[in-house]
């Protein structure tokens, strides 16, 4: 991967805290984006209300929305829907990642590692975290949401990662 540790630092603590959920949507076949978009936006609303990050026990909550009925031919629809709904998720303090058989999304720290490849199409949803500067620095709207949540940590010197501090300063 080009670095130590898990691909997503949320996975081990989510599992350890019994806060890792999986839901299956067999009805979605990926032939149109509208149905996928609706499913994901409903989860964004539910997740933001059910697991607000202000409660410490919710920090590591993660849900995988799995779409076993989406074939390889339709899997790239997830990329399209991901782009369409990402801003709505970020506004709620949430992150989402799309995964499928042909996903070309590179790892944040290693552009040669295709981090979002999965044998079954799915989307992961979780609360935004300090490390998400790696994914939210390129869009002013996303960065503003990130800064509203974590800017105080940078100002107080609580963020120790040199990489995060450099990206934050640049953004």
mmCIF file with all atom_site columns, C-alpha atoms in Angstrom, residues 69-129:
data_model
loop_
_atom_site.group_PDB
_atom_site.id
_atom_site.type_symbol
_atom_site.label_atom_id
_atom_site.label_alt_id
_atom_site.label_comp_id
_atom_site.label_asym_id
_atom_site.label_entity_id
_atom_site.label_seq_id
_atom_site.pdbx_PDB_ins_code
_atom_site.Cartn_x
_atom_site.Cartn_y
_atom_site.Cartn_z
_atom_site.occupancy
_atom_site.B_iso_or_equiv
_atom_site.pdbx_formal_charge
_atom_site.auth_seq_id
_atom_site.auth_comp_id
_atom_site.auth_asym_id
_atom_site.auth_atom_id
_atom_site.pdbx_PDB_model_num
ATOM 1  C CA . UNK A 1 69  ? -27.173 -7.374 -7.984  1.00 0.00 ? 69  UNK A CA 1
ATOM 2  C CA . UNK A 1 70  ? -24.948 -4.903 -9.816  1.00 0.00 ? 70  UNK A CA 1
ATOM 3  C CA . UNK A 1 71  ? -22.982 -6.622 -12.565 1.00 0.00 ? 71  UNK A CA 1
ATOM 4  C CA . UNK A 1 72  ? -19.489 -5.666 -13.666 1.00 0.00 ? 72  UNK A CA 1
ATOM 5  C CA . UNK A 1 73  ? -20.978 -3.839 -16.657 1.00 0.00 ? 73  UNK A CA 1
ATOM 6  C CA . UNK A 1 74  ? -23.014 -1.541 -14.428 1.00 0.00 ? 74  UNK A CA 1
ATOM 7  C CA . UNK A 1 75  ? -20.521 -1.096 -11.564 1.00 0.00 ? 75  UNK A CA 1
ATOM 8  C CA . UNK A 1 76  ? -19.129 2.230  -12.918 1.00 0.00 ? 76  UNK A CA 1
ATOM 9  C CA . UNK A 1 77  ? -22.567 3.727  -12.244 1.00 0.00 ? 77  UNK A CA 1
ATOM 10 C CA . UNK A 1 78  ? -21.424 3.784  -8.603  1.00 0.00 ? 78  UNK A CA 1
ATOM 11 C CA . UNK A 1 79  ? -18.589 6.146  -9.571  1.00 0.00 ? 79  UNK A CA 1
ATOM 12 C CA . UNK A 1 80  ? -21.075 8.490  -11.201 1.00 0.00 ? 80  UNK A CA 1
ATOM 13 C CA . UNK A 1 81  ? -23.506 8.400  -8.287  1.00 0.00 ? 81  UNK A CA 1
ATOM 14 C CA . UNK A 1 82  ? -20.630 8.858  -5.828  1.00 0.00 ? 82  UNK A CA 1
ATOM 15 C CA . UNK A 1 83  ? -19.629 12.086 -7.587  1.00 0.00 ? 83  UNK A CA 1
ATOM 16 C CA . UNK A 1 84  ? -23.242 13.288 -7.625  1.00 0.00 ? 84  UNK A CA 1
ATOM 17 C CA . UNK A 1 85  ? -23.965 12.724 -3.928  1.00 0.00 ? 85  UNK A CA 1
ATOM 18 C CA . UNK A 1 86  ? -20.597 13.393 -2.285  1.00 0.00 ? 86  UNK A CA 1
ATOM 19 C CA . UNK A 1 87  ? -21.346 17.048 -1.548  1.00 0.00 ? 87  UNK A CA 1
ATOM 20 C CA . UNK A 1 88  ? -24.628 16.119 0.169   1.00 0.00 ? 88  UNK A CA 1
ATOM 21 C CA . UNK A 1 89  ? -22.759 13.658 2.380   1.00 0.00 ? 89  UNK A CA 1
ATOM 22 C CA . UNK A 1 90  ? -19.945 16.078 3.196   1.00 0.00 ? 90  UNK A CA 1
ATOM 23 C CA . UNK A 1 91  ? -22.495 18.755 4.215   1.00 0.00 ? 91  UNK A CA 1
ATOM 24 C CA . UNK A 1 92  ? -23.787 16.294 6.807   1.00 0.00 ? 92  UNK A CA 1
ATOM 25 C CA . UNK A 1 93  ? -20.282 15.555 8.096   1.00 0.00 ? 93  UNK A CA 1
ATOM 26 C CA . UNK A 1 94  ? -20.191 12.170 6.386   1.00 0.00 ? 94  UNK A CA 1
ATOM 27 C CA . UNK A 1 95  ? -17.789 10.426 4.076   1.00 0.00 ? 95  UNK A CA 1
ATOM 28 C CA . UNK A 1 96  ? -18.579 7.788  1.532   1.00 0.00 ? 96  UNK A CA 1
ATOM 29 C CA . UNK A 1 97  ? -16.474 5.636  -0.703  1.00 0.00 ? 97  UNK A CA 1
ATOM 30 C CA . UNK A 1 98  ? -17.506 3.556  -3.686  1.00 0.00 ? 98  UNK A CA 1
ATOM 31 C CA . UNK A 1 99  ? -16.053 0.119  -4.300  1.00 0.00 ? 99  UNK A CA 1
ATOM 32 C CA . UNK A 1 100 ? -16.486 -2.245 -7.258  1.00 0.00 ? 100 UNK A CA 1
ATOM 33 C CA . UNK A 1 101 ? -14.618 -4.692 -9.472  1.00 0.00 ? 101 UNK A CA 1
ATOM 34 C CA . UNK A 1 102 ? -13.194 -2.092 -11.866 1.00 0.00 ? 102 UNK A CA 1
ATOM 35 C CA . UNK A 1 103 ? -12.858 0.923  -9.560  1.00 0.00 ? 103 UNK A CA 1
ATOM 36 C CA . UNK A 1 104 ? -9.800  2.951  -10.490 1.00 0.00 ? 104 UNK A CA 1
ATOM 37 C CA . UNK A 1 105 ? -9.795  5.131  -7.354  1.00 0.00 ? 105 UNK A CA 1
ATOM 38 C CA . UNK A 1 106 ? -6.195  5.306  -6.064  1.00 0.00 ? 106 UNK A CA 1
ATOM 39 C CA . UNK A 1 107 ? -5.179  5.275  -2.418  1.00 0.00 ? 107 UNK A CA 1
ATOM 40 C CA . UNK A 1 108 ? -4.621  8.743  -0.983  1.00 0.00 ? 108 UNK A CA 1
ATOM 41 C CA . UNK A 1 109 ? -0.975  8.037  -0.182  1.00 0.00 ? 109 UNK A CA 1
ATOM 42 C CA . UNK A 1 110 ? -0.120  5.611  -2.970  1.00 0.00 ? 110 UNK A CA 1
ATOM 43 C CA . UNK A 1 111 ? -1.478  6.448  -6.427  1.00 0.00 ? 111 UNK A CA 1
ATOM 44 C CA . UNK A 1 112 ? -0.448  3.014  -7.721  1.00 0.00 ? 112 UNK A CA 1
ATOM 45 C CA . UNK A 1 113 ? -2.664  1.101  -5.279  1.00 0.00 ? 113 UNK A CA 1
ATOM 46 C CA . UNK A 1 114 ? -6.301  0.788  -6.395  1.00 0.00 ? 114 UNK A CA 1
ATOM 47 C CA . UNK A 1 115 ? -7.782  1.027  -2.921  1.00 0.00 ? 115 UNK A CA 1
ATOM 48 C CA . UNK A 1 116 ? -11.452 0.791  -3.912  1.00 0.00 ? 116 UNK A CA 1
ATOM 49 C CA . UNK A 1 117 ? -11.430 -2.506 -5.792  1.00 0.00 ? 117 UNK A CA 1
ATOM 50 C CA . UNK A 1 118 ? -13.995 -4.952 -4.451  1.00 0.00 ? 118 UNK A CA 1
ATOM 51 C CA . UNK A 1 119 ? -15.464 -8.192 -5.814  1.00 0.00 ? 119 UNK A CA 1
ATOM 52 C CA . UNK A 1 120 ? -18.971 -6.956 -4.927  1.00 0.00 ? 120 UNK A CA 1
ATOM 53 C CA . UNK A 1 121 ? -20.128 -3.368 -5.557  1.00 0.00 ? 121 UNK A CA 1
ATOM 54 C CA . UNK A 1 122 ? -20.687 -1.431 -2.346  1.00 0.00 ? 122 UNK A CA 1
ATOM 55 C CA . UNK A 1 123 ? -20.529 1.969  -0.716  1.00 0.00 ? 123 UNK A CA 1
ATOM 56 C CA . UNK A 1 124 ? -19.017 2.642  2.716   1.00 0.00 ? 124 UNK A CA 1
ATOM 57 C CA . UNK A 1 125 ? -20.457 5.439  4.871   1.00 0.00 ? 125 UNK A CA 1
ATOM 58 C CA . UNK A 1 126 ? -18.933 6.860  8.043   1.00 0.00 ? 126 UNK A CA 1
ATOM 59 C CA . UNK A 1 127 ? -18.545 10.089 9.980   1.00 0.00 ? 127 UNK A CA 1
ATOM 60 C CA . UNK A 1 128 ? -15.949 12.561 8.768   1.00 0.00 ? 128 UNK A CA 1
ATOM 61 C CA . UNK A 1 129 ? -12.595 12.439 10.559  1.00 0.00 ? 129 UNK A CA 1
#
